[in-house]
Amino acid sequence: EPEVTQTPSHQVTQMGQEVILRCVPISNHLYFYWYRQILGQKVEFLVSFYNNEISEKSEIFDDQFSVERPDGSNFTLKIRSTKLEDSAMYFCASSGTGDGYTFGSGTRLTVV
Amino acid sequence: GQQLNQSPQSMFIQEGEDVSMNCTSSSIFNTWLWYKQDPGEGPVLLIALYKAGELTSNGRLTAQFGITRKDSFLNISASIPSDVGIYFCAGQPSGNTPLVFGKGTRLSVIA
């Protein structure tokens, strides 16, 4: 069964550093998303991406965040100048026409 | 923004018992989804509902899309220890729009 792959599974970074979280969506999906889940809380939408541009973003997705699809397979989330409160699980998801959402297993980001 | 109220927040049940959880919203959704999340993992889709009034089963799981499009429930029959986890409802306003998640129901099954 096709799956969404995320790397790394766990990333520890110092406050103020930049991190890049990587995702390989399902190959025939056209819509890509990043969600965040702070420990013990619900999953929150960050940003959606379609046709090589951001289609929607939440108020969480401020100038500190950016997304990119650098080639035909990868979809990345960059967090500049990380803060302690950025510590969370970050989930990538993809969907296609007539195809529901599929989530990756997540990247646990720990900012120290 | 849109919010989903999911209840109960947590449940402790005996193995073999049936479980019911639900989500309500003040907004209409065109799709309701139910996910299960195990520790350290991403949400895994259990059931997707696309039409108001739809009742769908997946093994011991049954979910319904409320007729008003503002609510959904998930039932688990004859619970087993591997049902332990956090169950999330999610609503999707339309098409490939972002999901709105409930806060989750933490299920514990006592053998």
PDB file of C-alpha atoms in Angstrom:
ATOM      1  CA  GLU A   1       0.000   0.000   0.000  1.00  0.00           C
ATOM      2  CA  PRO A   2       1.381   3.442  -0.907  1.00  0.00           C
ATOM      3  CA  GLU A   3       2.628   5.462   2.012  1.00  0.00           C
ATOM      4  CA  VAL A   4       3.891   8.910   2.912  1.00  0.00           C
ATOM      5  CA  THR A   5       7.488   8.801   4.114  1.00  0.00           C
ATOM      6  CA  GLN A   6       8.941  11.334   6.533  1.00  0.00           C
ATOM      7  CA  THR A   7      12.552  11.858   7.578  1.00  0.00           C
ATOM      8  CA  PRO A   8      14.056  12.117  10.063  1.00  0.00           C
ATOM      9  CA  SER A   9      11.835  10.365  12.565  1.00  0.00           C
ATOM     10  CA  HIS A  10      13.347  12.397  15.383  1.00  0.00           C
ATOM     11  CA  GLN A  11      15.322  15.634  15.289  1.00  0.00           C
ATOM     12  CA  VAL A  12      16.894  17.454  18.202  1.00  0.00           C
ATOM     13  CA  THR A  13      18.009  21.007  17.558  1.00  0.00           C
ATOM     14  CA  GLN A  14      19.276  23.969  19.514  1.00  0.00           C
ATOM     15  CA  MET A  15      17.053  26.969  19.933  1.00  0.00           C
ATOM     16  CA  GLY A  16      17.695  29.452  17.140  1.00  0.00           C
ATOM     17  CA  GLN A  17      18.837  26.856  14.634  1.00  0.00           C
ATOM     18  CA  GLU A  18      17.111  26.115  11.349  1.00  0.00           C
ATOM     19  CA  VAL A  19      15.613  22.697  10.653  1.00  0.00           C
ATOM     20  CA  ILE A  20      14.299  21.093   7.499  1.00  0.00           C
ATOM     21  CA  LEU A  21      11.753  18.324   7.752  1.00  0.00           C
ATOM     22  CA  ARG A  22      11.381  16.137   4.712  1.00  0.00           C
ATOM     23  CA  CYS A  23       8.471  14.251   3.240  1.00  0.00           C
ATOM     24  CA  VAL A  24       7.920  12.053   0.223  1.00  0.00           C
ATOM     25  CA  PRO A  25       4.192  12.117  -0.570  1.00  0.00           C
ATOM     26  CA  ILE A  26       2.341   9.388  -2.441  1.00  0.00           C
ATOM     27  CA  SER A  27       3.472   9.640  -6.030  1.00  0.00           C
ATOM     28  CA  ASN A  28       0.164  10.367  -7.785  1.00  0.00           C
ATOM     29  CA  HIS A  29      -1.137  12.772  -5.126  1.00  0.00           C
ATOM     30  CA  LEU A  30      -1.303  16.450  -5.958  1.00  0.00           C
ATOM     31  CA  TYR A  31      -2.184  18.042  -2.611  1.00  0.00           C
ATOM     32  CA  PHE A  32       0.350  18.195   0.197  1.00  0.00           C
ATOM     33  CA  TYR A  33      -0.016  19.289   3.784  1.00  0.00           C
ATOM     34  CA  TRP A  34       1.895  19.829   6.970  1.00  0.00           C
ATOM     35  CA  TYR A  35       0.249  19.429  10.345  1.00  0.00           C
ATOM     36  CA  ARG A  36       1.634  19.813  13.839  1.00  0.00           C
ATOM     37  CA  GLN A  37       0.783  18.062  17.080  1.00  0.00           C
ATOM     38  CA  ILE A  38       2.130  19.401  20.348  1.00  0.00           C
ATOM     39  CA  LEU A  39       2.469  16.603  22.896  1.00  0.00           C
ATOM     40  CA  GLY A  40      -0.904  15.622  24.321  1.00  0.00           C
ATOM     41  CA  GLN A  41      -2.847  18.002  22.100  1.00  0.00           C
ATOM     42  CA  LYS A  42      -4.845  17.728  18.916  1.00  0.00           C
ATOM     43  CA  VAL A  43      -3.449  17.751  15.399  1.00  0.00           C
ATOM     44  CA  GLU A  44      -3.337  21.279  13.949  1.00  0.00           C
ATOM     45  CA  PHE A  45      -3.180  22.345  10.328  1.00  0.00           C
ATOM     46  CA  LEU A  46      -0.155  24.363   9.231  1.00  0.00           C
ATOM     47  CA  VAL A  47      -0.160  24.660   5.455  1.00  0.00           C
ATOM     48  CA  SER A  48      -1.434  23.101   2.250  1.00  0.00           C
ATOM     49  CA  PHE A  49       0.397  23.097  -1.074  1.00  0.00           C
ATOM     50  CA  TYR A  50      -0.942  22.563  -4.569  1.00  0.00           C
ATOM     51  CA  ASN A  51       0.389  23.266  -8.024  1.00  0.00           C
ATOM     52  CA  ASN A  52       3.721  24.426  -6.636  1.00  0.00           C
ATOM     53  CA  GLU A  53       2.318  27.057  -4.366  1.00  0.00           C
ATOM     54  CA  ILE A  54       0.756  27.464  -0.949  1.00  0.00           C
ATOM     55  CA  SER A  55      -3.011  27.123  -1.259  1.00  0.00           C
ATOM     56  CA  GLU A  56      -3.894  27.727   2.365  1.00  0.00           C
ATOM     57  CA  LYS A  57      -2.099  28.369   5.649  1.00  0.00           C
ATOM     58  CA  SER A  58      -3.082  28.724   9.270  1.00  0.00           C
ATOM     59  CA  GLU A  59      -2.148  31.514  11.656  1.00  0.00           C
ATOM     60  CA  ILE A  60       0.509  29.191  13.099  1.00  0.00           C
ATOM     61  CA  PHE A  61       2.343  29.250   9.764  1.00  0.00           C
ATOM     62  CA  ASP A  62       4.099  32.593  10.130  1.00  0.00           C
ATOM     63  CA  ASP A  63       7.277  33.949   8.528  1.00  0.00           C
ATOM     64  CA  GLN A  64       9.333  31.472  10.528  1.00  0.00           C
ATOM     65  CA  PHE A  65       7.998  28.654   8.351  1.00  0.00           C
ATOM     66  CA  SER A  66       8.369  27.899   4.667  1.00  0.00           C
ATOM     67  CA  VAL A  67       7.573  24.973   2.406  1.00  0.00           C
ATOM     68  CA  GLU A  68       9.139  23.829  -0.796  1.00  0.00           C
ATOM     69  CA  ARG A  69       8.833  21.095  -3.351  1.00  0.00           C
ATOM     70  CA  PRO A  70      12.435  21.104  -4.593  1.00  0.00           C
ATOM     71  CA  ASP A  71      11.976  18.212  -7.031  1.00  0.00           C
ATOM     72  CA  GLY A  72       9.267  15.886  -8.234  1.00  0.00           C
ATOM     73  CA  SER A  73       9.142  13.792  -5.105  1.00  0.00           C
ATOM     74  CA  ASN A  74      10.142  15.702  -1.965  1.00  0.00           C
ATOM     75  CA  PHE A  75       8.084  18.169   0.037  1.00  0.00           C
ATOM     76  CA  THR A  76       9.913  20.035   2.790  1.00  0.00           C
ATOM     77  CA  LEU A  77       9.036  22.176   5.780  1.00  0.00           C
ATOM     78  CA  LYS A  78      11.710  24.621   6.911  1.00  0.00           C
ATOM     79  CA  ILE A  79      11.587  26.203  10.331  1.00  0.00           C
ATOM     80  CA  ARG A  80      13.948  29.143  10.742  1.00  0.00           C
ATOM     81  CA  SER A  81      15.301  30.166  14.120  1.00  0.00           C
ATOM     82  CA  THR A  82      13.535  27.452  16.098  1.00  0.00           C
ATOM     83  CA  LYS A  83      11.916  28.244  19.444  1.00  0.00           C
ATOM     84  CA  LEU A  84      11.232  25.968  22.387  1.00  0.00           C
ATOM     85  CA  GLU A  85       7.525  26.045  21.598  1.00  0.00           C
ATOM     86  CA  ASP A  86       8.201  24.588  18.145  1.00  0.00           C
ATOM     87  CA  SER A  87       8.806  21.236  19.831  1.00  0.00           C
ATOM     88  CA  ALA A  88       6.094  18.937  18.482  1.00  0.00           C
ATOM     89  CA  MET A  89       5.330  16.080  16.117  1.00  0.00           C
ATOM     90  CA  TYR A  90       5.155  17.312  12.552  1.00  0.00           C
ATOM     91  CA  PHE A  91       3.064  15.274  10.160  1.00  0.00           C
ATOM     92  CA  CYS A  92       3.109  15.424   6.408  1.00  0.00           C
ATOM     93  CA  ALA A  93       0.033  14.291   4.483  1.00  0.00           C
ATOM     94  CA  SER A  94      -0.967  14.017   0.873  1.00  0.00           C
ATOM     95  CA  SER A  95      -4.223  13.532  -0.965  1.00  0.00           C
ATOM     96  CA  GLY A  96      -5.438  13.180  -4.503  1.00  0.00           C
ATOM     97  CA  THR A  97      -8.659  13.557  -6.427  1.00  0.00           C
ATOM     98  CA  GLY A  98     -10.951  10.855  -5.157  1.00  0.00           C
ATOM     99  CA  ASP A  99      -8.240   9.720  -2.783  1.00  0.00           C
ATOM    100  CA  GLY A 100      -8.396  10.475   0.911  1.00  0.00           C
ATOM    101  CA  TYR A 101      -5.694  11.821   3.127  1.00  0.00           C
ATOM    102  CA  THR A 102      -2.677   9.684   3.975  1.00  0.00           C
ATOM    103  CA  PHE A 103      -0.469  10.771   6.838  1.00  0.00           C
ATOM    104  CA  GLY A 104       3.196   9.997   7.361  1.00  0.00           C
ATOM    105  CA  SER A 105       4.512   8.656  10.659  1.00  0.00           C
ATOM    106  CA  GLY A 106       5.754  12.070  11.663  1.00  0.00           C
ATOM    107  CA  THR A 107       8.965  13.777  12.716  1.00  0.00           C
ATOM    108  CA  ARG A 108       9.369  14.446  16.400  1.00  0.00           C
ATOM    109  CA  LEU A 109      11.119  17.797  16.721  1.00  0.00           C
ATOM    110  CA  THR A 110      12.712  18.620  20.052  1.00  0.00           C
ATOM    111  CA  VAL A 111      14.111  22.119  20.513  1.00  0.00           C
ATOM    112  CA  VAL A 112      16.517  22.470  23.426  1.00  0.00           C
TER     113      VAL A 112
ATOM    114  CA  GLY B   1     -12.228  29.130  13.023  1.00  0.00           C
ATOM    115  CA  GLN B   2     -14.044  25.851  12.752  1.00  0.00           C
ATOM    116  CA  GLN B   3     -13.882  23.609  15.794  1.00  0.00           C
ATOM    117  CA  LEU B   4     -14.890  20.068  16.570  1.00  0.00           C
ATOM    118  CA  ASN B   5     -16.069  19.027  20.023  1.00  0.00           C
ATOM    119  CA  GLN B   6     -15.088  15.420  20.629  1.00  0.00           C
ATOM    120  CA  SER B   7     -16.279  13.404  23.594  1.00  0.00           C
ATOM    121  CA  PRO B   8     -15.550  11.731  25.798  1.00  0.00           C
ATOM    122  CA  GLN B   9     -12.010  12.896  26.428  1.00  0.00           C
ATOM    123  CA  SER B  10     -11.006   9.485  27.791  1.00  0.00           C
ATOM    124  CA  MET B  11     -12.550   6.102  28.455  1.00  0.00           C
ATOM    125  CA  PHE B  12     -11.586   3.098  30.532  1.00  0.00           C
ATOM    126  CA  ILE B  13     -13.448  -0.042  29.522  1.00  0.00           C
ATOM    127  CA  GLN B  14     -13.298  -3.755  30.085  1.00  0.00           C
ATOM    128  CA  GLU B  15     -12.209  -6.008  27.247  1.00  0.00           C
ATOM    129  CA  GLY B  16     -15.271  -7.161  25.342  1.00  0.00           C
ATOM    130  CA  GLU B  17     -17.314  -4.034  26.003  1.00  0.00           C
ATOM    131  CA  ASP B  18     -18.652  -1.777  23.278  1.00  0.00           C
ATOM    132  CA  VAL B  19     -17.420   1.803  22.971  1.00  0.00           C
ATOM    133  CA  SER B  20     -19.020   4.899  21.550  1.00  0.00           C
ATOM    134  CA  MET B  21     -17.509   8.319  20.924  1.00  0.00           C
ATOM    135  CA  ASN B  22     -18.760  11.315  18.983  1.00  0.00           C
ATOM    136  CA  CYS B  23     -17.915  14.655  17.467  1.00  0.00           C
ATOM    137  CA  THR B  24     -20.068  17.701  16.989  1.00  0.00           C
ATOM    138  CA  SER B  25     -19.527  20.983  15.237  1.00  0.00           C
ATOM    139  CA  SER B  26     -21.324  24.254  14.680  1.00  0.00           C
ATOM    140  CA  SER B  27     -20.151  24.125  11.054  1.00  0.00           C
ATOM    141  CA  ILE B  28     -21.103  21.813   8.228  1.00  0.00           C
ATOM    142  CA  PHE B  29     -18.535  19.368   6.900  1.00  0.00           C
ATOM    143  CA  ASN B  30     -18.729  17.455   3.634  1.00  0.00           C
ATOM    144  CA  THR B  31     -16.494  14.657   4.873  1.00  0.00           C
ATOM    145  CA  TRP B  32     -16.005  13.122   8.289  1.00  0.00           C
ATOM    146  CA  LEU B  33     -12.987  10.989   9.032  1.00  0.00           C
ATOM    147  CA  TRP B  34     -12.058   8.869  12.023  1.00  0.00           C
ATOM    148  CA  TYR B  35      -8.401   8.209  12.803  1.00  0.00           C
ATOM    149  CA  LYS B  36      -6.538   6.163  15.382  1.00  0.00           C
ATOM    150  CA  GLN B  37      -3.153   7.268  16.644  1.00  0.00           C
ATOM    151  CA  ASP B  38      -0.711   5.012  18.483  1.00  0.00           C
ATOM    152  CA  PRO B  39       2.110   6.582  20.541  1.00  0.00           C
ATOM    153  CA  GLY B  40       4.829   8.091  18.356  1.00  0.00           C
ATOM    154  CA  GLU B  41       2.931   7.349  15.170  1.00  0.00           C
ATOM    155  CA  GLY B  42       0.899   9.343  12.703  1.00  0.00           C
ATOM    156  CA  PRO B  43      -2.894   9.144  12.515  1.00  0.00           C
ATOM    157  CA  VAL B  44      -4.145   6.086  10.660  1.00  0.00           C
ATOM    158  CA  LEU B  45      -7.458   6.347   8.850  1.00  0.00           C
ATOM    159  CA  LEU B  46     -10.150   4.016  10.187  1.00  0.00           C
ATOM    160  CA  ILE B  47     -13.293   5.126   8.411  1.00  0.00           C
ATOM    161  CA  ALA B  48     -14.177   7.885   5.941  1.00  0.00           C
ATOM    162  CA  LEU B  49     -17.732   9.186   5.543  1.00  0.00           C
ATOM    163  CA  TYR B  50     -18.760  11.199   2.511  1.00  0.00           C
ATOM    164  CA  LYS B  51     -22.563  11.492   2.594  1.00  0.00           C
ATOM    165  CA  ALA B  52     -24.943  12.794   5.220  1.00  0.00           C
ATOM    166  CA  GLY B  53     -26.672   9.872   6.914  1.00  0.00           C
ATOM    167  CA  GLU B  54     -24.038   7.408   5.713  1.00  0.00           C
ATOM    168  CA  LEU B  55     -23.370   4.474   8.021  1.00  0.00           C
ATOM    169  CA  THR B  56     -20.126   2.627   7.344  1.00  0.00           C
ATOM    170  CA  SER B  57     -18.472  -0.353   8.998  1.00  0.00           C
ATOM    171  CA  ASN B  58     -14.901  -1.537   9.063  1.00  0.00           C
ATOM    172  CA  GLY B  59     -14.718  -4.790  10.982  1.00  0.00           C
ATOM    173  CA  ARG B  60     -15.735  -4.067  14.559  1.00  0.00           C
ATOM    174  CA  LEU B  61     -15.884  -0.342  13.860  1.00  0.00           C
ATOM    175  CA  THR B  62     -19.007   1.485  12.755  1.00  0.00           C
ATOM    176  CA  ALA B  63     -19.262   5.199  12.064  1.00  0.00           C
ATOM    177  CA  GLN B  64     -22.092   7.439  10.963  1.00  0.00           C
ATOM    178  CA  PHE B  65     -22.187  10.815   9.257  1.00  0.00           C
ATOM    179  CA  GLY B  66     -24.915  12.840  10.945  1.00  0.00           C
ATOM    180  CA  ILE B  67     -27.864  13.923   8.831  1.00  0.00           C
ATOM    181  CA  THR B  68     -27.221  17.581   9.673  1.00  0.00           C
ATOM    182  CA  ARG B  69     -23.581  17.206   8.532  1.00  0.00           C
ATOM    183  CA  LYS B  70     -22.545  18.653  11.883  1.00  0.00           C
ATOM    184  CA  ASP B  71     -21.833  15.475  13.793  1.00  0.00           C
ATOM    185  CA  SER B  72     -20.499  11.949  13.588  1.00  0.00           C
ATOM    186  CA  PHE B  73     -20.075   9.007  15.918  1.00  0.00           C
ATOM    187  CA  LEU B  74     -17.755   6.026  16.052  1.00  0.00           C
ATOM    188  CA  ASN B  75     -18.655   2.741  17.709  1.00  0.00           C
ATOM    189  CA  ILE B  76     -16.247  -0.064  18.508  1.00  0.00           C
ATOM    190  CA  SER B  77     -17.833  -3.382  19.355  1.00  0.00           C
ATOM    191  CA  ALA B  78     -16.326  -6.125  21.523  1.00  0.00           C
ATOM    192  CA  SER B  79     -13.187  -4.146  22.363  1.00  0.00           C
ATOM    193  CA  ILE B  80      -9.817  -5.889  22.529  1.00  0.00           C
ATOM    194  CA  PRO B  81      -6.503  -4.754  24.076  1.00  0.00           C
ATOM    195  CA  SER B  82      -5.090  -3.577  20.736  1.00  0.00           C
ATOM    196  CA  ASP B  83      -7.912  -1.028  20.478  1.00  0.00           C
ATOM    197  CA  VAL B  84      -5.981   1.060  22.998  1.00  0.00           C
ATOM    198  CA  GLY B  85      -4.966   4.418  21.584  1.00  0.00           C
ATOM    199  CA  ILE B  86      -6.222   7.882  20.810  1.00  0.00           C
ATOM    200  CA  TYR B  87      -9.127   8.226  18.404  1.00  0.00           C
ATOM    201  CA  PHE B  88      -9.546  11.472  16.507  1.00  0.00           C
ATOM    202  CA  CYS B  89     -12.438  12.695  14.450  1.00  0.00           C
ATOM    203  CA  ALA B  90     -11.662  15.081  11.624  1.00  0.00           C
ATOM    204  CA  GLY B  91     -13.929  17.138   9.431  1.00  0.00           C
ATOM    205  CA  GLN B  92     -13.209  18.351   5.954  1.00  0.00           C
ATOM    206  CA  PRO B  93     -15.250  21.278   4.632  1.00  0.00           C
ATOM    207  CA  SER B  94     -14.860  20.278   0.993  1.00  0.00           C
ATOM    208  CA  GLY B  95     -12.596  18.642  -1.571  1.00  0.00           C
ATOM    209  CA  ASN B  96      -8.914  18.675  -0.709  1.00  0.00           C
ATOM    210  CA  THR B  97      -9.195  21.324   1.997  1.00  0.00           C
ATOM    211  CA  PRO B  98      -7.375  21.082   5.336  1.00  0.00           C
ATOM    212  CA  LEU B  99      -8.773  18.815   8.015  1.00  0.00           C
ATOM    213  CA  VAL B 100     -10.086  20.133  11.308  1.00  0.00           C
ATOM    214  CA  PHE B 101      -9.353  17.682  14.106  1.00  0.00           C
ATOM    215  CA  GLY B 102     -11.136  17.006  17.373  1.00  0.00           C
ATOM    216  CA  LYS B 103      -9.084  16.845  20.570  1.00  0.00           C
ATOM    217  CA  GLY B 104      -9.213  13.067  20.640  1.00  0.00           C
ATOM    218  CA  THR B 105     -10.624  10.300  22.813  1.00  0.00           C
ATOM    219  CA  ARG B 106      -8.053   8.296  24.738  1.00  0.00           C
ATOM    220  CA  LEU B 107      -9.229   4.703  24.986  1.00  0.00           C
ATOM    221  CA  SER B 108      -7.871   2.297  27.576  1.00  0.00           C
ATOM    222  CA  VAL B 109      -8.949  -1.338  27.552  1.00  0.00           C
ATOM    223  CA  ILE B 110      -8.607  -3.379  30.704  1.00  0.00           C
ATOM    224  CA  ALA B 111      -8.085  -7.069  30.070  1.00  0.00           C
TER     225      ALA B 111
END
